[in-house]
């Protein structure tokens, strides 16, 4: 009889655990769906997402006499806190996480050109190309639009007699099990083609830095610089700071 009771209580315990786990999972999914629903509608209200810049230092461009360096791009820029030894320069971060080159193109004049910077540092494009995994039938169009937008951005900045330092798209990490559902080798192929395209755009006003040289190990980003598949950790940014500091010292001060 005791053995039967023990089995009965064990069965009840297992059922109770399953119910608790199932309820918790459903609550999590409801919260996630609600969050995503809000995010989608916020994007419809503010497609350029410039509210994200409110947390960054605000400078009155009209009253400030210091020359400006603007960082422009997606989360890889937004997460960057540059440490540069350039005296007498303002460094302004105008990166917004998750943005595509289309969004950057649309806010280019307001957030960059209207500020009349001396120099712009650009890193963008991965948020376009990663969508190839979701929309493989649109792969060619996505990649083409990405490169077209990057050219537009670079041409319009340099056309205003502003120096542009273009970082090629950072290498990505090896896809996790979950990410692999939405990833394809075609993304890696288009990333390389886009970087090759950027490398061909250099001129007296457009300066191309190949990020692969310092961040890549074999076919992926070096593990010591990887926060996650698409982002750098602090060691990666420290490496970029050293590279950029040396590069800008030569470009600006000599």
JSON list of C-alpha atoms in Angstrom, two decimals:
[
{"chain": "A", "resi": 1, "resn": "UNK", "atom": "CA", "xyz": [0.00, 0.00, 0.00]},
{"chain": "A", "resi": 2, "resn": "UNK", "atom": "CA", "xyz": [2.84, 2.37, 0.87]},
{"chain": "A", "resi": 3, "resn": "UNK", "atom": "CA", "xyz": [4.50, 1.76, -2.49]},
{"chain": "A", "resi": 4, "resn": "UNK", "atom": "CA", "xyz": [1.21, 2.56, -4.29]},
{"chain": "A", "resi": 5, "resn": "UNK", "atom": "CA", "xyz": [0.85, 5.82, -2.33]},
{"chain": "A", "resi": 6, "resn": "UNK", "atom": "CA", "xyz": [4.42, 6.79, -3.14]},
{"chain": "A", "resi": 7, "resn": "UNK", "atom": "CA", "xyz": [3.79, 6.18, -6.85]},
{"chain": "A", "resi": 8, "resn": "UNK", "atom": "CA", "xyz": [0.56, 8.17, -6.62]},
{"chain": "A", "resi": 9, "resn": "UNK", "atom": "CA", "xyz": [2.29, 11.15, -4.96]},
{"chain": "A", "resi": 10, "resn": "UNK", "atom": "CA", "xyz": [5.17, 10.94, -7.44]},
{"chain": "A", "resi": 11, "resn": "UNK", "atom": "CA", "xyz": [2.70, 10.98, -10.32]},
{"chain": "A", "resi": 12, "resn": "UNK", "atom": "CA", "xyz": [0.89, 13.99, -8.82]},
{"chain": "A", "resi": 13, "resn": "UNK", "atom": "CA", "xyz": [4.20, 15.78, -8.29]},
{"chain": "A", "resi": 14, "resn": "UNK", "atom": "CA", "xyz": [5.23, 15.20, -11.89]},
{"chain": "A", "resi": 15, "resn": "UNK", "atom": "CA", "xyz": [1.87, 16.49, -13.15]},
{"chain": "A", "resi": 16, "resn": "UNK", "atom": "CA", "xyz": [2.14, 19.54, -10.88]},
{"chain": "A", "resi": 17, "resn": "UNK", "atom": "CA", "xyz": [5.66, 20.32, -12.17]},
{"chain": "A", "resi": 18, "resn": "UNK", "atom": "CA", "xyz": [4.48, 19.96, -15.77]},
{"chain": "A", "resi": 19, "resn": "UNK", "atom": "CA", "xyz": [1.56, 22.30, -15.11]},
{"chain": "A", "resi": 20, "resn": "UNK", "atom": "CA", "xyz": [3.81, 24.90, -13.44]},
{"chain": "A", "resi": 21, "resn": "UNK", "atom": "CA", "xyz": [6.37, 24.73, -16.26]},
{"chain": "A", "resi": 22, "resn": "UNK", "atom": "CA", "xyz": [3.68, 24.92, -18.92]},
{"chain": "A", "resi": 23, "resn": "UNK", "atom": "CA", "xyz": [2.00, 27.88, -17.23]},
{"chain": "A", "resi": 24, "resn": "UNK", "atom": "CA", "xyz": [5.33, 29.67, -16.83]},
{"chain": "A", "resi": 25, "resn": "UNK", "atom": "CA", "xyz": [6.17, 29.07, -20.49]},
{"chain": "A", "resi": 26, "resn": "UNK", "atom": "CA", "xyz": [2.78, 30.40, -21.60]},
{"chain": "A", "resi": 27, "resn": "UNK", "atom": "CA", "xyz": [3.15, 33.52, -19.44]},
{"chain": "A", "resi": 28, "resn": "UNK", "atom": "CA", "xyz": [6.63, 34.09, -20.88]},
{"chain": "A", "resi": 29, "resn": "UNK", "atom": "CA", "xyz": [5.32, 33.73, -24.43]},
{"chain": "A", "resi": 30, "resn": "UNK", "atom": "CA", "xyz": [2.42, 36.11, -23.76]},
{"chain": "A", "resi": 31, "resn": "UNK", "atom": "CA", "xyz": [4.82, 38.72, -22.35]},
{"chain": "A", "resi": 32, "resn": "UNK", "atom": "CA", "xyz": [7.16, 38.22, -25.32]},
{"chain": "A", "resi": 33, "resn": "UNK", "atom": "CA", "xyz": [4.36, 38.55, -27.87]},
{"chain": "A", "resi": 34, "resn": "UNK", "atom": "CA", "xyz": [3.09, 41.70, -26.14]},
{"chain": "A", "resi": 35, "resn": "UNK", "atom": "CA", "xyz": [6.60, 43.17, -26.09]},
{"chain": "A", "resi": 36, "resn": "UNK", "atom": "CA", "xyz": [7.09, 42.41, -29.78]},
{"chain": "A", "resi": 37, "resn": "UNK", "atom": "CA", "xyz": [3.65, 43.82, -30.60]},
{"chain": "A", "resi": 38, "resn": "UNK", "atom": "CA", "xyz": [4.56, 47.07, -28.83]},
{"chain": "A", "resi": 39, "resn": "UNK", "atom": "CA", "xyz": [7.93, 47.18, -30.59]},
{"chain": "A", "resi": 40, "resn": "UNK", "atom": "CA", "xyz": [6.34, 46.73, -34.03]},
{"chain": "A", "resi": 41, "resn": "UNK", "atom": "CA", "xyz": [3.85, 49.52, -33.42]},
{"chain": "A", "resi": 42, "resn": "UNK", "atom": "CA", "xyz": [6.50, 51.80, -31.93]},
{"chain": "A", "resi": 43, "resn": "UNK", "atom": "CA", "xyz": [8.51, 51.28, -35.11]},
{"chain": "A", "resi": 44, "resn": "UNK", "atom": "CA", "xyz": [5.45, 52.27, -37.17]},
{"chain": "A", "resi": 45, "resn": "UNK", "atom": "CA", "xyz": [5.10, 55.45, -35.15]},
{"chain": "A", "resi": 46, "resn": "UNK", "atom": "CA", "xyz": [8.81, 56.30, -35.22]},
{"chain": "A", "resi": 47, "resn": "UNK", "atom": "CA", "xyz": [10.38, 54.41, -38.16]},
{"chain": "A", "resi": 48, "resn": "UNK", "atom": "CA", "xyz": [13.78, 56.08, -37.69]},
{"chain": "A", "resi": 49, "resn": "UNK", "atom": "CA", "xyz": [13.82, 55.24, -33.94]},
{"chain": "A", "resi": 50, "resn": "UNK", "atom": "CA", "xyz": [15.56, 58.50, -33.09]},
{"chain": "A", "resi": 51, "resn": "UNK", "atom": "CA", "xyz": [14.09, 58.37, -29.59]},
{"chain": "A", "resi": 52, "resn": "UNK", "atom": "CA", "xyz": [16.94, 55.92, -28.91]},
{"chain": "A", "resi": 53, "resn": "UNK", "atom": "CA", "xyz": [19.40, 58.80, -29.19]},
{"chain": "A", "resi": 54, "resn": "UNK", "atom": "CA", "xyz": [17.86, 60.60, -26.20]},
{"chain": "A", "resi": 55, "resn": "UNK", "atom": "CA", "xyz": [19.99, 58.52, -23.84]},
{"chain": "A", "resi": 56, "resn": "UNK", "atom": "CA", "xyz": [23.14, 59.77, -25.57]},
{"chain": "A", "resi": 57, "resn": "UNK", "atom": "CA", "xyz": [24.84, 63.12, -24.92]},
{"chain": "A", "resi": 58, "resn": "UNK", "atom": "CA", "xyz": [23.01, 65.99, -26.56]},
{"chain": "A", "resi": 59, "resn": "UNK", "atom": "CA", "xyz": [25.14, 68.75, -28.03]},
{"chain": "A", "resi": 60, "resn": "UNK", "atom": "CA", "xyz": [23.98, 72.11, -29.31]},
{"chain": "A", "resi": 61, "resn": "UNK", "atom": "CA", "xyz": [25.70, 71.99, -32.67]},
{"chain": "A", "resi": 62, "resn": "UNK", "atom": "CA", "xyz": [25.09, 75.68, -33.33]},
{"chain": "A", "resi": 63, "resn": "UNK", "atom": "CA", "xyz": [26.82, 76.82, -30.12]},
{"chain": "A", "resi": 64, "resn": "UNK", "atom": "CA", "xyz": [29.64, 74.30, -30.02]},
{"chain": "A", "resi": 65, "resn": "UNK", "atom": "CA", "xyz": [32.88, 75.36, -31.69]},
{"chain": "A", "resi": 66, "resn": "UNK", "atom": "CA", "xyz": [34.72, 72.10, -31.18]},
{"chain": "A", "resi": 67, "resn": "UNK", "atom": "CA", "xyz": [35.20, 69.95, -34.29]},
{"chain": "A", "resi": 68, "resn": "UNK", "atom": "CA", "xyz": [33.09, 66.80, -34.23]},
{"chain": "A", "resi": 69, "resn": "UNK", "atom": "CA", "xyz": [33.67, 63.14, -34.95]},
{"chain": "A", "resi": 70, "resn": "UNK", "atom": "CA", "xyz": [30.40, 61.22, -35.39]},
{"chain": "A", "resi": 71, "resn": "UNK", "atom": "CA", "xyz": [30.03, 57.46, -35.11]},
{"chain": "A", "resi": 72, "resn": "UNK", "atom": "CA", "xyz": [27.16, 56.33, -37.32]},
{"chain": "A", "resi": 73, "resn": "UNK", "atom": "CA", "xyz": [25.61, 52.88, -37.66]},
{"chain": "A", "resi": 74, "resn": "UNK", "atom": "CA", "xyz": [23.75, 50.07, -35.92]},
{"chain": "A", "resi": 75, "resn": "UNK", "atom": "CA", "xyz": [24.27, 48.31, -32.56]},
{"chain": "A", "resi": 76, "resn": "UNK", "atom": "CA", "xyz": [27.93, 47.69, -33.30]},
{"chain": "A", "resi": 77, "resn": "UNK", "atom": "CA", "xyz": [28.33, 51.46, -33.23]},
{"chain": "A", "resi": 78, "resn": "UNK", "atom": "CA", "xyz": [25.72, 52.11, -30.53]},
{"chain": "A", "resi": 79, "resn": "UNK", "atom": "CA", "xyz": [27.58, 49.79, -28.12]},
{"chain": "A", "resi": 80, "resn": "UNK", "atom": "CA", "xyz": [30.94, 51.42, -28.79]},
{"chain": "A", "resi": 81, "resn": "UNK", "atom": "CA", "xyz": [32.38, 53.84, -26.25]},
{"chain": "A", "resi": 82, "resn": "UNK", "atom": "CA", "xyz": [35.45, 55.10, -28.11]},
{"chain": "A", "resi": 83, "resn": "UNK", "atom": "CA", "xyz": [38.52, 56.05, -26.12]},
{"chain": "A", "resi": 84, "resn": "UNK", "atom": "CA", "xyz": [40.60, 58.26, -28.40]},
{"chain": "A", "resi": 85, "resn": "UNK", "atom": "CA", "xyz": [43.47, 60.59, -27.61]},
{"chain": "A", "resi": 86, "resn": "UNK", "atom": "CA", "xyz": [42.42, 63.35, -29.98]},
{"chain": "A", "resi": 87, "resn": "UNK", "atom": "CA", "xyz": [42.57, 66.68, -28.14]},
{"chain": "A", "resi": 88, "resn": "UNK", "atom": "CA", "xyz": [39.90, 69.26, -28.87]},
{"chain": "A", "resi": 89, "resn": "UNK", "atom": "CA", "xyz": [37.39, 66.97, -30.55]},
{"chain": "A", "resi": 90, "resn": "UNK", "atom": "CA", "xyz": [33.82, 66.03, -29.63]},
{"chain": "A", "resi": 91, "resn": "UNK", "atom": "CA", "xyz": [33.01, 62.39, -30.24]},
{"chain": "A", "resi": 92, "resn": "UNK", "atom": "CA", "xyz": [29.29, 61.81, -30.74]},
{"chain": "A", "resi": 93, "resn": "UNK", "atom": "CA", "xyz": [27.71, 58.38, -31.05]},
{"chain": "A", "resi": 94, "resn": "UNK", "atom": "CA", "xyz": [24.76, 58.28, -33.44]},
{"chain": "A", "resi": 95, "resn": "UNK", "atom": "CA", "xyz": [24.35, 54.51, -33.60]},
{"chain": "A", "resi": 96, "resn": "UNK", "atom": "CA", "xyz": [20.95, 52.87, -33.03]},
{"chain": "A", "resi": 97, "resn": "UNK", "atom": "CA", "xyz": [20.67, 49.16, -32.34]},
{"chain": "A", "resi": 98, "resn": "UNK", "atom": "CA", "xyz": [18.92, 47.01, -34.91]},
{"chain": "A", "resi": 99, "resn": "UNK", "atom": "CA", "xyz": [18.87, 49.58, -37.70]},
{"chain": "A", "resi": 100, "resn": "UNK", "atom": "CA", "xyz": [19.22, 48.71, -41.35]},
{"chain": "A", "resi": 101, "resn": "UNK", "atom": "CA", "xyz": [21.05, 50.79, -43.93]},
{"chain": "A", "resi": 102, "resn": "UNK", "atom": "CA", "xyz": [17.66, 52.02, -45.17]},
{"chain": "A", "resi": 103, "resn": "UNK", "atom": "CA", "xyz": [16.92, 53.57, -41.76]},
{"chain": "A", "resi": 104, "resn": "UNK", "atom": "CA", "xyz": [20.44, 55.02, -41.57]},
{"chain": "A", "resi": 105, "resn": "UNK", "atom": "CA", "xyz": [20.05, 56.51, -45.02]},
{"chain": "A", "resi": 106, "resn": "UNK", "atom": "CA", "xyz": [16.77, 58.16, -44.01]},
{"chain": "A", "resi": 107, "resn": "UNK", "atom": "CA", "xyz": [18.24, 59.83, -40.93]},
{"chain": "A", "resi": 108, "resn": "UNK", "atom": "CA", "xyz": [21.63, 60.64, -42.45]},
{"chain": "A", "resi": 109, "resn": "UNK", "atom": "CA", "xyz": [21.05, 64.34, -43.00]},
{"chain": "A", "resi": 110, "resn": "UNK", "atom": "CA", "xyz": [19.39, 65.04, -39.67]},
{"chain": "A", "resi": 111, "resn": "UNK", "atom": "CA", "xyz": [21.80, 63.08, -37.46]},
{"chain": "A", "resi": 112, "resn": "UNK", "atom": "CA", "xyz": [25.06, 63.45, -39.36]},
{"chain": "A", "resi": 113, "resn": "UNK", "atom": "CA", "xyz": [25.33, 65.96, -42.18]},
{"chain": "A", "resi": 114, "resn": "UNK", "atom": "CA", "xyz": [23.40, 68.75, -40.41]},
{"chain": "A", "resi": 115, "resn": "UNK", "atom": "CA", "xyz": [25.93, 68.54, -37.55]},
{"chain": "A", "resi": 116, "resn": "UNK", "atom": "CA", "xyz": [28.77, 69.45, -39.95]},
{"chain": "A", "resi": 117, "resn": "UNK", "atom": "CA", "xyz": [31.30, 66.99, -38.50]},
{"chain": "A", "resi": 118, "resn": "UNK", "atom": "CA", "xyz": [34.94, 66.92, -39.45]},
{"chain": "A", "resi": 119, "resn": "UNK", "atom": "CA", "xyz": [34.85, 63.16, -39.74]},
{"chain": "A", "resi": 120, "resn": "UNK", "atom": "CA", "xyz": [32.35, 60.27, -39.69]},
{"chain": "A", "resi": 121, "resn": "UNK", "atom": "CA", "xyz": [33.06, 56.67, -38.69]},
{"chain": "A", "resi": 122, "resn": "UNK", "atom": "CA", "xyz": [30.64, 54.25, -40.35]},
{"chain": "A", "resi": 123, "resn": "UNK", "atom": "CA", "xyz": [29.83, 50.58, -39.61]},
{"chain": "A", "resi": 124, "resn": "UNK", "atom": "CA", "xyz": [26.56, 49.16, -40.93]},
{"chain": "A", "resi": 125, "resn": "UNK", "atom": "CA", "xyz": [24.93, 46.47, -43.03]},
{"chain": "A", "resi": 126, "resn": "UNK", "atom": "CA", "xyz": [24.68, 43.29, -40.95]},
{"chain": "A", "resi": 127, "resn": "UNK", "atom": "CA", "xyz": [21.02, 43.97, -40.03]},
{"chain": "A", "resi": 128, "resn": "UNK", "atom": "CA", "xyz": [20.20, 43.98, -43.73]},
{"chain": "A", "resi": 129, "resn": "UNK", "atom": "CA", "xyz": [22.11, 40.84, -44.61]},
{"chain": "A", "resi": 130, "resn": "UNK", "atom": "CA", "xyz": [20.96, 38.72, -41.66]},
{"chain": "A", "resi": 131, "resn": "UNK", "atom": "CA", "xyz": [17.41, 38.99, -43.04]},
{"chain": "A", "resi": 132, "resn": "UNK", "atom": "CA", "xyz": [18.45, 36.81, -45.96]},
{"chain": "A", "resi": 133, "resn": "UNK", "atom": "CA", "xyz": [17.98, 33.88, -43.60]},
{"chain": "A", "resi": 134, "resn": "UNK", "atom": "CA", "xyz": [14.34, 34.90, -43.06]},
{"chain": "A", "resi": 135, "resn": "UNK", "atom": "CA", "xyz": [13.61, 35.89, -46.65]},
{"chain": "A", "resi": 136, "resn": "UNK", "atom": "CA", "xyz": [15.84, 33.75, -48.91]},
{"chain": "A", "resi": 137, "resn": "UNK", "atom": "CA", "xyz": [13.72, 34.54, -51.98]},
{"chain": "A", "resi": 138, "resn": "UNK", "atom": "CA", "xyz": [14.68, 38.21, -51.55]},
{"chain": "A", "resi": 139, "resn": "UNK", "atom": "CA", "xyz": [18.38, 37.60, -50.98]},
{"chain": "A", "resi": 140, "resn": "UNK", "atom": "CA", "xyz": [19.62, 39.36, -54.11]},
{"chain": "A", "resi": 141, "resn": "UNK", "atom": "CA", "xyz": [17.41, 42.39, -53.51]},
{"chain": "A", "resi": 142, "resn": "UNK", "atom": "CA", "xyz": [18.40, 42.65, -49.83]},
{"chain": "A", "resi": 143, "resn": "UNK", "atom": "CA", "xyz": [22.12, 42.51, -50.61]},
{"chain": "A", "resi": 144, "resn": "UNK", "atom": "CA", "xyz": [21.82, 44.93, -53.52]},
{"chain": "A", "resi": 145, "resn": "UNK", "atom": "CA", "xyz": [19.84, 47.47, -51.47]},
{"chain": "A", "resi": 146, "resn": "UNK", "atom": "CA", "xyz": [22.36, 47.20, -48.64]},
{"chain": "A", "resi": 147, "resn": "UNK", "atom": "CA", "xyz": [25.27, 48.06, -50.92]},
{"chain": "A", "resi": 148, "resn": "UNK", "atom": "CA", "xyz": [23.28, 50.78, -52.67]},
{"chain": "A", "resi": 149, "resn": "UNK", "atom": "CA", "xyz": [22.42, 52.41, -49.33]},
{"chain": "A", "resi": 150, "resn": "UNK", "atom": "CA", "xyz": [26.01, 52.22, -48.10]},
{"chain": "A", "resi": 151, "resn": "UNK", "atom": "CA", "xyz": [27.19, 53.90, -51.30]},
{"chain": "A", "resi": 152, "resn": "UNK", "atom": "CA", "xyz": [24.56, 56.61, -50.90]},
{"chain": "A", "resi": 153, "resn": "UNK", "atom": "CA", "xyz": [25.59, 57.28, -47.31]},
{"chain": "A", "resi": 154, "resn": "UNK", "atom": "CA", "xyz": [29.30, 57.34, -48.09]},
{"chain": "A", "resi": 155, "resn": "UNK", "atom": "CA", "xyz": [28.90, 59.47, -51.22]},
{"chain": "A", "resi": 156, "resn": "UNK", "atom": "CA", "xyz": [26.69, 62.03, -49.50]},
{"chain": "A", "resi": 157, "resn": "UNK", "atom": "CA", "xyz": [28.99, 62.42, -46.52]},
{"chain": "A", "resi": 158, "resn": "UNK", "atom": "CA", "xyz": [32.16, 62.71, -48.58]},
{"chain": "A", "resi": 159, "resn": "UNK", "atom": "CA", "xyz": [30.32, 64.95, -51.06]},
{"chain": "A", "resi": 160, "resn": "UNK", "atom": "CA", "xyz": [29.97, 67.49, -48.23]},
{"chain": "A", "resi": 161, "resn": "UNK", "atom": "CA", "xyz": [33.78, 67.54, -47.92]},
{"chain": "A", "resi": 162, "resn": "UNK", "atom": "CA", "xyz": [33.59, 65.42, -44.76]},
{"chain": "A", "resi": 163, "resn": "UNK", "atom": "CA", "xyz": [36.15, 62.68, -44.17]},
{"chain": "A", "resi": 164, "resn": "UNK", "atom": "CA", "xyz": [34.62, 59.19, -43.86]},
{"chain": "A", "resi": 165, "resn": "UNK", "atom": "CA", "xyz": [36.28, 56.24, -42.16]},
{"chain": "A", "resi": 166, "resn": "UNK", "atom": "CA", "xyz": [34.41, 53.10, -43.23]},
{"chain": "A", "resi": 167, "resn": "UNK", "atom": "CA", "xyz": [34.86, 49.95, -41.18]},
{"chain": "A", "resi": 168, "resn": "UNK", "atom": "CA", "xyz": [34.05, 46.87, -43.21]},
{"chain": "A", "resi": 169, "resn": "UNK", "atom": "CA", "xyz": [31.28, 44.73, -41.72]},
{"chain": "A", "resi": 170, "resn": "UNK", "atom": "CA", "xyz": [32.61, 42.93, -38.67]},
{"chain": "A", "resi": 171, "resn": "UNK", "atom": "CA", "xyz": [32.98, 39.17, -39.02]},
{"chain": "A", "resi": 172, "resn": "UNK", "atom": "CA", "xyz": [30.23, 37.12, -37.40]},
{"chain": "A", "resi": 173, "resn": "UNK", "atom": "CA", "xyz": [30.48, 34.20, -35.02]},
{"chain": "A", "resi": 174, "resn": "UNK", "atom": "CA", "xyz": [29.47, 30.61, -35.59]},
{"chain": "A", "resi": 175, "resn": "UNK", "atom": "CA", "xyz": [25.65, 30.34, -35.50]},
{"chain": "A", "resi": 176, "resn": "UNK", "atom": "CA", "xyz": [24.17, 28.87, -32.33]},
{"chain": "A", "resi": 177, "resn": "UNK", "atom": "CA", "xyz": [21.67, 26.02, -32.59]},
{"chain": "A", "resi": 178, "resn": "UNK", "atom": "CA", "xyz": [18.74, 28.44, -32.40]},
{"chain": "A", "resi": 179, "resn": "UNK", "atom": "CA", "xyz": [20.28, 31.04, -34.72]},
{"chain": "A", "resi": 180, "resn": "UNK", "atom": "CA", "xyz": [21.09, 28.34, -37.29]},
{"chain": "A", "resi": 181, "resn": "UNK", "atom": "CA", "xyz": [17.34, 28.03, -37.99]},
{"chain": "A", "resi": 182, "resn": "UNK", "atom": "CA", "xyz": [17.41, 31.56, -39.43]},
{"chain": "A", "resi": 183, "resn": "UNK", "atom": "CA", "xyz": [20.91, 31.63, -40.87]},
{"chain": "A", "resi": 184, "resn": "UNK", "atom": "CA", "xyz": [22.33, 30.53, -44.20]},
{"chain": "A", "resi": 185, "resn": "UNK", "atom": "CA", "xyz": [25.69, 30.40, -45.87]},
{"chain": "A", "resi": 186, "resn": "UNK", "atom": "CA", "xyz": [24.39, 32.91, -48.37]},
{"chain": "A", "resi": 187, "resn": "UNK", "atom": "CA", "xyz": [24.55, 35.56, -45.63]},
{"chain": "A", "resi": 188, "resn": "UNK", "atom": "CA", "xyz": [28.27, 34.88, -45.18]},
{"chain": "A", "resi": 189, "resn": "UNK", "atom": "CA", "xyz": [28.77, 35.03, -48.95]},
{"chain": "A", "resi": 190, "resn": "UNK", "atom": "CA", "xyz": [26.96, 38.37, -49.25]},
{"chain": "A", "resi": 191, "resn": "UNK", "atom": "CA", "xyz": [28.87, 39.75, -46.25]},
{"chain": "A", "resi": 192, "resn": "UNK", "atom": "CA", "xyz": [32.15, 39.03, -48.04]},
{"chain": "A", "resi": 193, "resn": "UNK", "atom": "CA", "xyz": [30.85, 40.53, -51.30]},
{"chain": "A", "resi": 194, "resn": "UNK", "atom": "CA", "xyz": [29.68, 43.65, -49.46]},
{"chain": "A", "resi": 195, "resn": "UNK", "atom": "CA", "xyz": [33.07, 44.07, -47.80]},
{"chain": "A", "resi": 196, "resn": "UNK", "atom": "CA", "xyz": [34.81, 43.64, -51.16]},
{"chain": "A", "resi": 197, "resn": "UNK", "atom": "CA", "xyz": [32.48, 46.30, -52.53]},
{"chain": "A", "resi": 198, "resn": "UNK", "atom": "CA", "xyz": [33.35, 48.68, -49.70]},
{"chain": "A", "resi": 199, "resn": "UNK", "atom": "CA", "xyz": [37.07, 48.12, -50.16]},
{"chain": "A", "resi": 200, "resn": "UNK", "atom": "CA", "xyz": [36.71, 49.41, -53.71]},
{"chain": "A", "resi": 201, "resn": "UNK", "atom": "CA", "xyz": [35.22, 52.72, -52.58]},
{"chain": "A", "resi": 202, "resn": "UNK", "atom": "CA", "xyz": [38.33, 54.26, -51.04]},
{"chain": "A", "resi": 203, "resn": "UNK", "atom": "CA", "xyz": [39.50, 57.67, -52.23]},
{"chain": "A", "resi": 204, "resn": "UNK", "atom": "CA", "xyz": [40.99, 60.88, -50.80]},
{"chain": "A", "resi": 205, "resn": "UNK", "atom": "CA", "xyz": [37.90, 61.44, -48.61]},
{"chain": "A", "resi": 206, "resn": "UNK", "atom": "CA", "xyz": [36.83, 57.84, -48.00]},
{"chain": "A", "resi": 207, "resn": "UNK", "atom": "CA", "xyz": [39.14, 55.70, -45.88]},
{"chain": "A", "resi": 208, "resn": "UNK", "atom": "CA", "xyz": [38.46, 51.97, -45.64]},
{"chain": "A", "resi": 209, "resn": "UNK", "atom": "CA", "xyz": [39.56, 49.89, -42.65]},
{"chain": "A", "resi": 210, "resn": "UNK", "atom": "CA", "xyz": [39.36, 46.13, -43.07]},
{"chain": "A", "resi": 211, "resn": "UNK", "atom": "CA", "xyz": [37.93, 44.90, -39.75]},
{"chain": "A", "resi": 212, "resn": "UNK", "atom": "CA", "xyz": [38.68, 41.27, -40.64]},
{"chain": "A", "resi": 213, "resn": "UNK", "atom": "CA", "xyz": [42.41, 41.85, -40.21]},
{"chain": "A", "resi": 214, "resn": "UNK", "atom": "CA", "xyz": [42.06, 42.55, -36.50]},
{"chain": "A", "resi": 215, "resn": "UNK", "atom": "CA", "xyz": [38.86, 40.70, -35.55]},
{"chain": "A", "resi": 216, "resn": "UNK", "atom": "CA", "xyz": [38.68, 37.56, -37.66]},
{"chain": "A", "resi": 217, "resn": "UNK", "atom": "CA", "xyz": [40.14, 34.14, -36.97]},
{"chain": "A", "resi": 218, "resn": "UNK", "atom": "CA", "xyz": [39.77, 31.70, -39.85]},
{"chain": "A", "resi": 219, "resn": "UNK", "atom": "CA", "xyz": [36.15, 32.00, -41.03]},
{"chain": "A", "resi": 220, "resn": "UNK", "atom": "CA", "xyz": [34.59, 33.53, -37.88]},
{"chain": "A", "resi": 221, "resn": "UNK", "atom": "CA", "xyz": [35.24, 36.33, -35.43]},
{"chain": "A", "resi": 222, "resn": "UNK", "atom": "CA", "xyz": [37.97, 35.49, -32.94]},
{"chain": "A", "resi": 223, "resn": "UNK", "atom": "CA", "xyz": [36.36, 34.04, -29.77]},
{"chain": "A", "resi": 224, "resn": "UNK", "atom": "CA", "xyz": [38.30, 36.47, -27.58]},
{"chain": "A", "resi": 225, "resn": "UNK", "atom": "CA", "xyz": [36.46, 39.38, -29.21]},
{"chain": "A", "resi": 226, "resn": "UNK", "atom": "CA", "xyz": [33.00, 37.80, -29.42]},
{"chain": "A", "resi": 227, "resn": "UNK", "atom": "CA", "xyz": [30.14, 38.82, -27.12]},
{"chain": "A", "resi": 228, "resn": "UNK", "atom": "CA", "xyz": [27.63, 36.91, -29.21]},
{"chain": "A", "resi": 229, "resn": "UNK", "atom": "CA", "xyz": [27.34, 35.94, -32.83]},
{"chain": "A", "resi": 230, "resn": "UNK", "atom": "CA", "xyz": [26.80, 39.49, -34.09]},
{"chain": "A", "resi": 231, "resn": "UNK", "atom": "CA", "xyz": [28.42, 41.67, -31.41]},
{"chain": "A", "resi": 232, "resn": "UNK", "atom": "CA", "xyz": [31.82, 42.48, -29.93]},
{"chain": "A", "resi": 233, "resn": "UNK", "atom": "CA", "xyz": [32.80, 42.23, -26.27]},
{"chain": "A", "resi": 234, "resn": "UNK", "atom": "CA", "xyz": [34.84, 44.86, -24.48]},
{"chain": "A", "resi": 235, "resn": "UNK", "atom": "CA", "xyz": [38.10, 43.31, -25.67]},
{"chain": "A", "resi": 236, "resn": "UNK", "atom": "CA", "xyz": [36.95, 43.68, -29.26]},
{"chain": "A", "resi": 237, "resn": "UNK", "atom": "CA", "xyz": [36.17, 47.35, -28.72]},
{"chain": "A", "resi": 238, "resn": "UNK", "atom": "CA", "xyz": [39.50, 47.88, -26.96]},
{"chain": "A", "resi": 239, "resn": "UNK", "atom": "CA", "xyz": [41.19, 46.46, -30.04]},
{"chain": "A", "resi": 240, "resn": "UNK", "atom": "CA", "xyz": [39.17, 48.80, -32.28]},
{"chain": "A", "resi": 241, "resn": "UNK", "atom": "CA", "xyz": [39.98, 51.79, -30.05]},
{"chain": "A", "resi": 242, "resn": "UNK", "atom": "CA", "xyz": [43.71, 51.18, -30.39]},
{"chain": "A", "resi": 243, "resn": "UNK", "atom": "CA", "xyz": [43.48, 50.74, -34.14]},
{"chain": "A", "resi": 244, "resn": "UNK", "atom": "CA", "xyz": [41.25, 53.75, -34.66]},
{"chain": "A", "resi": 245, "resn": "UNK", "atom": "CA", "xyz": [43.23, 55.99, -32.34]},
{"chain": "A", "resi": 246, "resn": "UNK", "atom": "CA", "xyz": [46.42, 55.34, -34.28]},
{"chain": "A", "resi": 247, "resn": "UNK", "atom": "CA", "xyz": [44.64, 55.73, -37.60]},
{"chain": "A", "resi": 248, "resn": "UNK", "atom": "CA", "xyz": [42.92, 59.01, -36.71]},
{"chain": "A", "resi": 249, "resn": "UNK", "atom": "CA", "xyz": [46.06, 60.49, -35.21]},
{"chain": "A", "resi": 250, "resn": "UNK", "atom": "CA", "xyz": [47.70, 60.01, -38.59]},
{"chain": "A", "resi": 251, "resn": "UNK", "atom": "CA", "xyz": [44.67, 61.08, -40.62]},
{"chain": "A", "resi": 252, "resn": "UNK", "atom": "CA", "xyz": [43.72, 64.19, -38.65]},
{"chain": "A", "resi": 253, "resn": "UNK", "atom": "CA", "xyz": [46.86, 65.46, -36.97]},
{"chain": "A", "resi": 254, "resn": "UNK", "atom": "CA", "xyz": [49.49, 64.92, -39.63]}
]
